[in-house]
Phi, psi and omega in degrees: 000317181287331192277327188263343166225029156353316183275338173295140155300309176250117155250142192242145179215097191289100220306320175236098090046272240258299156335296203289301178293302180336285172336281171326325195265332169313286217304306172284356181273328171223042178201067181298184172253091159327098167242121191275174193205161158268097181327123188271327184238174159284098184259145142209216174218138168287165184219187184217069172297165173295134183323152171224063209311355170232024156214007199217129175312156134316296182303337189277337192307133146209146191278103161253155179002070171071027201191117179300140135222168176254136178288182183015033151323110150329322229347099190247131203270319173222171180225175221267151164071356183285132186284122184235170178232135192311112160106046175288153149227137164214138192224142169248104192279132172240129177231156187318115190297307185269136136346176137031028209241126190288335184231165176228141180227096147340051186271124195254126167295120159242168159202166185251020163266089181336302187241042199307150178265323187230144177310335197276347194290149191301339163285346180219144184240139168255133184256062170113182186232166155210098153284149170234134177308072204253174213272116169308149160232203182275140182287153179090345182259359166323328143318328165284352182257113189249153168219120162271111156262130180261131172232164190242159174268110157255196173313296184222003167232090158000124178215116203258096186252141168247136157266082182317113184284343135338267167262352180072025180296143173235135180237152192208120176224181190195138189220147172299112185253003160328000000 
């Protein structure tokens, strides 16, 4: 240490080290700090928007009830290098694509891409589901049925809740952002 920061005066080299972090990580374990960080990955979700012939592959095309869209849409909720804060939020009302369909399954995405267009692309991979459950209706009412998804930023993990908006039921997961 003296030989490599010699011109300092005072070095202090503390007989237990090692004690001293420990110490330092109880201590942030139960009093944290709001500290901002940077996204190491991209999160999102798929999504299924109306088809767009001057921004969407052909092949991504598909017809459900009477309406072109496109699959496997990125929806992106936070992007790689953006500065967030423990308990960042960002939320999406999405409504039910299928008719009649009993879960809506909620697929969360990362990529090392900033601005990925599709879940398939070679920068992004997927890290889980949240199924959600949804409310029976009436033929014809499938446009009423919304789910707001949400995802929060925590300390070290990401927790993605949907709300039905229908009946107000909340479903919840949490995935390791390590």
């Amino acid at each position: 240490m003296k030989e490599q920061f010699g011109k300092k005066k005072n070095i202090i080299i503390p007989e237990k080290s090692g004690l001293a972090v420990l110490t330092g990580a109880v201590l942030f374990g139960h009093q944290p700090t709001s500290t901002a960080k940077r996204m190491r990955l991209t999160y999102g979700i798929r999504s299924w928007p109306e088809w767009d012939l001057q921004m969407h592959l052909e092949s991504k095309r598909v017809y459900l009830d009477g309406v072109n869209r496109c699959k496997d849409i990125f929806f992106k909720y936070f992007q790689v290098g953006e500065l967030v804060e423990c308990c960042d939020e960002e939320s999406q009302v999405f409504q039910a694509v299928r008719p009649f369909e009993s879960t809506l399954e909620c697929t969360i995405y990362t990529s090392s891409d900033p601005n990925p267009l599709y879940v398939t692309d070679p920068s992004c991979q997927r890290l889980g589901n949240l199924i959600v459950p949804l409310p029976r209706i009436q033929q014809g009412e499938a446009s009423k049925i919304l789910v707001e998804i949400t995802m929060i930023i925590g300390n070290n993990e990401l927790f993605v809740r949907a709300r039905d908006l229908v009946i107000g039921r909340v479903f919840e997961t949490q995935f390791d952002m390590c």
